[in-house]
Coordinates of C-alpha atoms and ligand atoms in Angstrom, one line a residue:
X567 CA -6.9 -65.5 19.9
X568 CA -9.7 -67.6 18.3
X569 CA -9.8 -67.8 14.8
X570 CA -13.3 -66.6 14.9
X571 CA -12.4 -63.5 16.1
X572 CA -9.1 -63.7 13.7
X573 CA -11.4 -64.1 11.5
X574 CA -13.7 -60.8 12.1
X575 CA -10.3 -58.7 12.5
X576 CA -9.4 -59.8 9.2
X577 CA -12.9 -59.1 8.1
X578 CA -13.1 -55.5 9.5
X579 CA -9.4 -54.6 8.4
X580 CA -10.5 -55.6 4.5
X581 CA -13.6 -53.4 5.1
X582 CA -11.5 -50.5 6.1
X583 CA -9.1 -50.8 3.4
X584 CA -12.5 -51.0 1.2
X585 CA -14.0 -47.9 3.0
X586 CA -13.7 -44.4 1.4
X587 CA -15.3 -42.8 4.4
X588 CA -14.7 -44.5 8.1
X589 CA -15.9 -43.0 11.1
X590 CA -15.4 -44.2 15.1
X591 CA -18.1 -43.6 17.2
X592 CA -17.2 -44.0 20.7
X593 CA -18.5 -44.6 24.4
X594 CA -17.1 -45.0 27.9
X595 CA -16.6 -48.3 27.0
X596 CA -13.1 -47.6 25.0
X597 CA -11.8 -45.7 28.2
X598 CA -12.2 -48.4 30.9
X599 CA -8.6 -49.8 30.1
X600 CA -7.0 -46.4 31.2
X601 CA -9.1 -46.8 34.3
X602 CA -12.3 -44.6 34.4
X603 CA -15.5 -46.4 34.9
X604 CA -18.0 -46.6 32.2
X605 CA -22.1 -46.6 33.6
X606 CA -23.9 -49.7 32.5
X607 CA -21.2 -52.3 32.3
X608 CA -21.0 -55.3 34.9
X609 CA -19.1 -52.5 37.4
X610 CA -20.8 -49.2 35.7
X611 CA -21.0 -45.7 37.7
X612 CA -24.8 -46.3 37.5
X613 CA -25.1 -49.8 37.6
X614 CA -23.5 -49.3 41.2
X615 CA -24.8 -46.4 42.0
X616 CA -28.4 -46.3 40.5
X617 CA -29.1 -43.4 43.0
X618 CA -26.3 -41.6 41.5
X619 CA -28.0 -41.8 38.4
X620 CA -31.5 -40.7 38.8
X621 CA -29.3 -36.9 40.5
X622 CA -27.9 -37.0 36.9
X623 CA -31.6 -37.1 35.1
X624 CA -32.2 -34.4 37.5
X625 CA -29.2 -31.7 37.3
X626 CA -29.9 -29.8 34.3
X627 CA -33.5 -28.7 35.5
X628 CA -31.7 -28.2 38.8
X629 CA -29.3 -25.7 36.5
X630 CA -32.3 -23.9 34.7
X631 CA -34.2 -23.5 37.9
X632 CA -31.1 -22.1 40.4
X633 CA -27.7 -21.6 38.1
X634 CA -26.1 -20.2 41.0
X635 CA -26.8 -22.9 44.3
X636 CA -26.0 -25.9 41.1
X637 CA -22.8 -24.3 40.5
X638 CA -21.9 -23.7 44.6
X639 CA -23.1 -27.5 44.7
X640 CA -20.7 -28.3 41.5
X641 CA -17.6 -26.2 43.4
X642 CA -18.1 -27.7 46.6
X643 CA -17.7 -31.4 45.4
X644 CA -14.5 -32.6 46.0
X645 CA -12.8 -32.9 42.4
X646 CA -12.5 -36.9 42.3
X647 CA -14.1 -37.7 39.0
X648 CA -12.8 -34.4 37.5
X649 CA -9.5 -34.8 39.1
X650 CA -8.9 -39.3 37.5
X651 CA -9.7 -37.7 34.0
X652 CA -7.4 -35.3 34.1
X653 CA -4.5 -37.6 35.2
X654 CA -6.2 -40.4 32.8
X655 CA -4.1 -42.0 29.9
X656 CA -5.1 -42.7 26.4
X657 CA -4.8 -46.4 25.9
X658 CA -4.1 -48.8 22.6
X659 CA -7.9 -48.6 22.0
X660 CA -7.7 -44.8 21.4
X661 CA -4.3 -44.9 20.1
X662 CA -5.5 -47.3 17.5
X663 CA -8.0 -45.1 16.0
X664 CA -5.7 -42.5 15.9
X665 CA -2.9 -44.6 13.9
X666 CA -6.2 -45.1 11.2
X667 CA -6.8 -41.6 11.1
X668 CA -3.1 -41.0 10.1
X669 CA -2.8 -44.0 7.9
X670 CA -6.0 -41.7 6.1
X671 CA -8.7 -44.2 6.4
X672 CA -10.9 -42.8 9.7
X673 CA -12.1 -39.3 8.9
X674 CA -13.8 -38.6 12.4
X675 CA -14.4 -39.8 15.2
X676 CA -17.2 -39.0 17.1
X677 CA -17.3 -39.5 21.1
X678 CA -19.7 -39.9 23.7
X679 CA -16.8 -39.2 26.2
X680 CA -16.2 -36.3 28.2
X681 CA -12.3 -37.4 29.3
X682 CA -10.8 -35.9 26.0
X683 CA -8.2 -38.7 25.5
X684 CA -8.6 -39.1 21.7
X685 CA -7.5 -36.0 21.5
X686 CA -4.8 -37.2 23.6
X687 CA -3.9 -40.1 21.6
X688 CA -3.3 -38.0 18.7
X689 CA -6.8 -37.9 16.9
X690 CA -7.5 -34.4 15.1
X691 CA -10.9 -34.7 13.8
X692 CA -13.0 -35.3 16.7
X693 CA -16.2 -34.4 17.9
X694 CA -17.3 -33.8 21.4
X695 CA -20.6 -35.3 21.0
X696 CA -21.6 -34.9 24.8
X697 CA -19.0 -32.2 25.3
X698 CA -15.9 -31.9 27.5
X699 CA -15.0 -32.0 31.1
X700 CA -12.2 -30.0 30.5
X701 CA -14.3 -27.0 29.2
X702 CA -16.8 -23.9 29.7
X703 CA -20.0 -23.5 27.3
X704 CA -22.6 -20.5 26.7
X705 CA -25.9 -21.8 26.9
X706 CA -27.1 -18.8 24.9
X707 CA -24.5 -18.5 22.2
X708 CA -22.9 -21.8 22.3
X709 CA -19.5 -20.4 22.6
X710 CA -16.8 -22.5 24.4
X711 CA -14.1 -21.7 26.8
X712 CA -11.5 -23.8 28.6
X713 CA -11.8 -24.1 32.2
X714 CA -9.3 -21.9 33.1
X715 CA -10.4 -18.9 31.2
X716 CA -12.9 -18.0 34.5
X717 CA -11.7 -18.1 37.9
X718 CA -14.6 -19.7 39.4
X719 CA -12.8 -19.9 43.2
X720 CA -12.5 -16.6 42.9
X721 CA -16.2 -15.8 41.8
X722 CA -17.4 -18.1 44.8
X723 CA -15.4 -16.4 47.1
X724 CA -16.8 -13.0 45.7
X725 CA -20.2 -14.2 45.8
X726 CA -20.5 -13.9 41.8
X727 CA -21.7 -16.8 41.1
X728 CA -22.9 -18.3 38.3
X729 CA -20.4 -17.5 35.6
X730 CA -21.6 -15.1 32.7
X731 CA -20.6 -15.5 29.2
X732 CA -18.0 -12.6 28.0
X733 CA -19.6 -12.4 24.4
X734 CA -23.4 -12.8 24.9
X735 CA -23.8 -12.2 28.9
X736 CA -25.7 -15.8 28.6
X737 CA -25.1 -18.1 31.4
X738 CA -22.2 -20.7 31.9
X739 CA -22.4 -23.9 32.3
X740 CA -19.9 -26.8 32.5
X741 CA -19.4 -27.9 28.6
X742 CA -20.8 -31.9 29.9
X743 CA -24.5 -32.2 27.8
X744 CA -26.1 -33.2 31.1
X745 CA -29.5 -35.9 30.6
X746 CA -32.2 -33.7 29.2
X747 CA -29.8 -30.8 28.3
X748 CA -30.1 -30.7 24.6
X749 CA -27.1 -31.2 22.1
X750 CA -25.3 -28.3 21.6
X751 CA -26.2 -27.8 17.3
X752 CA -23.1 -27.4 16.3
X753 CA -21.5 -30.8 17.0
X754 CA -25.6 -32.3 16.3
X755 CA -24.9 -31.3 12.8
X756 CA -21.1 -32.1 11.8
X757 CA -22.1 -35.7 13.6
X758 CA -25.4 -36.3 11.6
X759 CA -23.9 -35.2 8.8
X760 CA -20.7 -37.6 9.0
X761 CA -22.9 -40.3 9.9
X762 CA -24.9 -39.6 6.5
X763 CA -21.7 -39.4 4.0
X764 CA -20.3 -42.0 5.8
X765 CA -19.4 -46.1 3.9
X766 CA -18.4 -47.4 7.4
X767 CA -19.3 -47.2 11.0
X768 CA -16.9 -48.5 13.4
X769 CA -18.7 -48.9 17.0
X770 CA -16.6 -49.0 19.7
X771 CA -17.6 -49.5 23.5
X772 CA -20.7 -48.3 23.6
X773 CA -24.5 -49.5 25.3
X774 CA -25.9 -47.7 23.0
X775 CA -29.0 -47.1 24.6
X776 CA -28.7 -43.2 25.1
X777 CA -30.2 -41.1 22.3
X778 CA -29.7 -38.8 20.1
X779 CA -26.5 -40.8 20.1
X780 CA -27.6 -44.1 19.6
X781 CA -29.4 -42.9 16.6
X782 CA -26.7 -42.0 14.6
X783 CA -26.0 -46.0 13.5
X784 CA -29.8 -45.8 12.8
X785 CA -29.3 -43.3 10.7
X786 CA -26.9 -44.1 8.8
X787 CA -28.2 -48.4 8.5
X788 CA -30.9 -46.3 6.7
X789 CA -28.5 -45.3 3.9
X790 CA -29.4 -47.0 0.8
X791 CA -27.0 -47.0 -2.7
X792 CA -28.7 -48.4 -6.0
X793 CA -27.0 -51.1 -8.0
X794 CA -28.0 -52.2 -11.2
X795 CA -28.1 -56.2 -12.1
X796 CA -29.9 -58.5 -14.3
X797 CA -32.5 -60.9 -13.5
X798 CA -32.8 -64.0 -14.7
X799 CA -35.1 -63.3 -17.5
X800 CA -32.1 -61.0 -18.8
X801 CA -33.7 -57.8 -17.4
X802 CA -32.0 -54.9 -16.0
X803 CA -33.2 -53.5 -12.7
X804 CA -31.9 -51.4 -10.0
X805 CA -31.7 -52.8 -6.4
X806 CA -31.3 -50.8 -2.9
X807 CA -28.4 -51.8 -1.0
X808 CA -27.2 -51.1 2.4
X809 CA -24.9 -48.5 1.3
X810 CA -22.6 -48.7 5.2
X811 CA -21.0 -51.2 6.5
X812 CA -21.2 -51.0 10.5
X813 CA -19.2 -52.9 12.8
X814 CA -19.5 -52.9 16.3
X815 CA -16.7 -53.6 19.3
X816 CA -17.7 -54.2 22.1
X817 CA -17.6 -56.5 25.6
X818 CA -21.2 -57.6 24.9
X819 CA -23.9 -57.5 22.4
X820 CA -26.2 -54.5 22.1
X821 CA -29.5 -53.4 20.6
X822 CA -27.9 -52.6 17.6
X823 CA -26.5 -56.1 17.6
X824 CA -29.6 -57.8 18.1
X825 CA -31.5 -55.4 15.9
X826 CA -28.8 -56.5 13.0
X827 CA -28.7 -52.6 12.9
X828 CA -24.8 -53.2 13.4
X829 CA -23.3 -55.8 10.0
X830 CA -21.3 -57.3 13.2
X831 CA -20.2 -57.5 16.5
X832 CA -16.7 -58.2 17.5
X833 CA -17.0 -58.8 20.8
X834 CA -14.1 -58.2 23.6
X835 CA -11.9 -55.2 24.7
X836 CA -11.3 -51.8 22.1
X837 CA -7.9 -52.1 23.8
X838 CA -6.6 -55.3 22.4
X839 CA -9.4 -55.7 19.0
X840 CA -8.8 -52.3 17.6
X841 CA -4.8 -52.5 17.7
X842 CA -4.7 -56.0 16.1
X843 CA -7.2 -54.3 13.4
X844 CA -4.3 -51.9 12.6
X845 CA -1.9 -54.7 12.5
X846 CA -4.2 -56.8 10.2
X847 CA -4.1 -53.4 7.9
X848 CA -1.3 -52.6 7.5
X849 CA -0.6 -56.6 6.5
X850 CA -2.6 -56.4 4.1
X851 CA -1.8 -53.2 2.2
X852 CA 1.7 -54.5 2.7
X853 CA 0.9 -57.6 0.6
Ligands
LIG904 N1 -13.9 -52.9 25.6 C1 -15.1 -53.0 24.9 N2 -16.3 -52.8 25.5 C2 -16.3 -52.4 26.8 C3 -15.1 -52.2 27.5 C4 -13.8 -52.5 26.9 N3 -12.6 -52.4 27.4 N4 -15.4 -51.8 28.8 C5 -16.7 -51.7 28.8 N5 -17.3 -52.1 27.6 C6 -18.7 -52.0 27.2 C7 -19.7 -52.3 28.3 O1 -19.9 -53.6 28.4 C8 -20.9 -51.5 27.8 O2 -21.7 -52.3 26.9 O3 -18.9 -50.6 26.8 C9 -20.3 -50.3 27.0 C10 -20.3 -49.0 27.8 O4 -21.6 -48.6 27.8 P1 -22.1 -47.4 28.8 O5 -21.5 -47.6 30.1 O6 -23.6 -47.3 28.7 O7 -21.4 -46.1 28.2 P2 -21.9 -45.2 27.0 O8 -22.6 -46.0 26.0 O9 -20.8 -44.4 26.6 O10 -23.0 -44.3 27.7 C11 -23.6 -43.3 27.0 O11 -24.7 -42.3 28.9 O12 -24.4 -42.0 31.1 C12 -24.5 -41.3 29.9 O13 -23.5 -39.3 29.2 C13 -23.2 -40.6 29.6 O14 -22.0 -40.5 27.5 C14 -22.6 -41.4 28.4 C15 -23.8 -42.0 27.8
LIG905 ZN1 -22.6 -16.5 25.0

């Protein structure tokens, strides 16, 4: 390892220690090492597939406009994607996190990713900012349901298609926030809200180029605390500083690196950075 990056792991391990309130945000980045794909890297969903990615932009007005022929379309593809995550495996990037939310330093972390494998890992405080593939979700009342709770063969065979919700009678849809769709409020608010009280930001995996999202970071660079000190002439005033420290991992630079929105980048894989993070940790509170 280069002392460089040594260095930064060092670096990002003294800022944890020196946190009071550490979140993760995450992306598909942090899940290529247990094998699913992530969208814009070198060998991205969409950056091999760009036609594959202009039917995504278009599937939520495809739901609004005929719920019933997009969920026929949904049960008629064959359940590859659906089918990896399932069988997919957390990896040392998530387990990582999830050792620094038991070592009580990482209060949440908050996921772009649909494959559920912090939860796997071990992490309890997480939020599903684009959903789950694993669940159901109102569209009128919000209210989520695992997959299992409707037997969707069974309403296709019985021509009952789309689902309805059981509380509300709203419509069903899968729990995925779909381009467009908008953020279901509940996890927009508990994520804004983390990203306000939080003293660090820990980045991992992520383009981030896909808002709301991305503005999270933004959000909370914007955080200011006041400190008072004395000026040469012996005067006191009170500054504005940056009040979070936000690091970023990740395989290459990203608008937030070169906007300096990020404090900075540690750049290579979650799956080997993140665990020697922990290592460098618990070093140092063993010291
Ligand atoms: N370690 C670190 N970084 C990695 C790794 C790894 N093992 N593997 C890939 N990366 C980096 C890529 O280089 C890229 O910069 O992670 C980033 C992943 O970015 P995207 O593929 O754009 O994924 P994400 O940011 O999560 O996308 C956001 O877009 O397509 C929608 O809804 C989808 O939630 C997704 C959202
Ligand atoms: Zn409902």
């Amino acid at each position: 390892m280069e002392n460089l990056e040594e260095d930064l792991l060092k670096r990002a391990a003294k800022d944890l220690i020196n946190s009071s309130c550490a979140i993760a945000l995450t992306g598909a980045g942090i899940s290529t090492e247990s094998g699913i794909p992530d969208f814009r890297g070198p060998s991205g969903i969409w950056t091999k597939d760009p036609e594959a990615e202009r039917r995504a932009y278009r599937s939520y007005q495809t739901f609004l406009d005929d719920p019933k022929g997009w969920w026929q379309e949904r049960l008629a593809t064959p359940i590859g994607l659906l089918g990896a995550l399932e069988k997919a495996a957390p990896n040392p990037g998530h387990q990582a996190l999830a050792e620094l939310e038991k070592m009580g330093i990482l209060r949440w972390v908050i996921t772009q990713n649909v494959d559920g494998l912090h939860e796997k890992a071990g992490s309890k405080n997480v939020l599903e900012y684009h959903g789950s593939i694993f669940k159901l979700r109102c569209v009128s009342c919000g209210s989520r349901f695992d997959r299992d709770q409707f037997d969707l063969e069974e309403l296709k065979r019985q021509n009952e298609l789309p689902p309805y919700c059981p509380k509300c009678g709203g419509l069903i849809k899968t729990d995925g926030v779909a381009f467009g769709e908008p953020i279901p409020s509940d996890v927009a608010h508990r994520s804004l809200e983390a990203a306000w009280e939080c003293d660090l930001m820990l980045i991992c995996g992520t383009s981030a180029v896909v808002y709301p999202f991305a503005s999270l970071p933004r959000t909370a660079r914007e955080k200011r605390a006041e400190r008072e000190k004395e000026t040469e002439t012996g005067l006191h005033v009170v500054e504005r500083i940056p009040a979070v420290v936000i690091i970023e991992i990740n395989a290459e630079p990203t608008p937030l690196t070169y906007e300096e929105i990020s404090d900075y980048l540690i750049e290579g894989k979650t799956g080997e950075i993140l665990p020697g993070i922990v290592d460098e940790v618990r070093r140092l509170r063993e010291i």
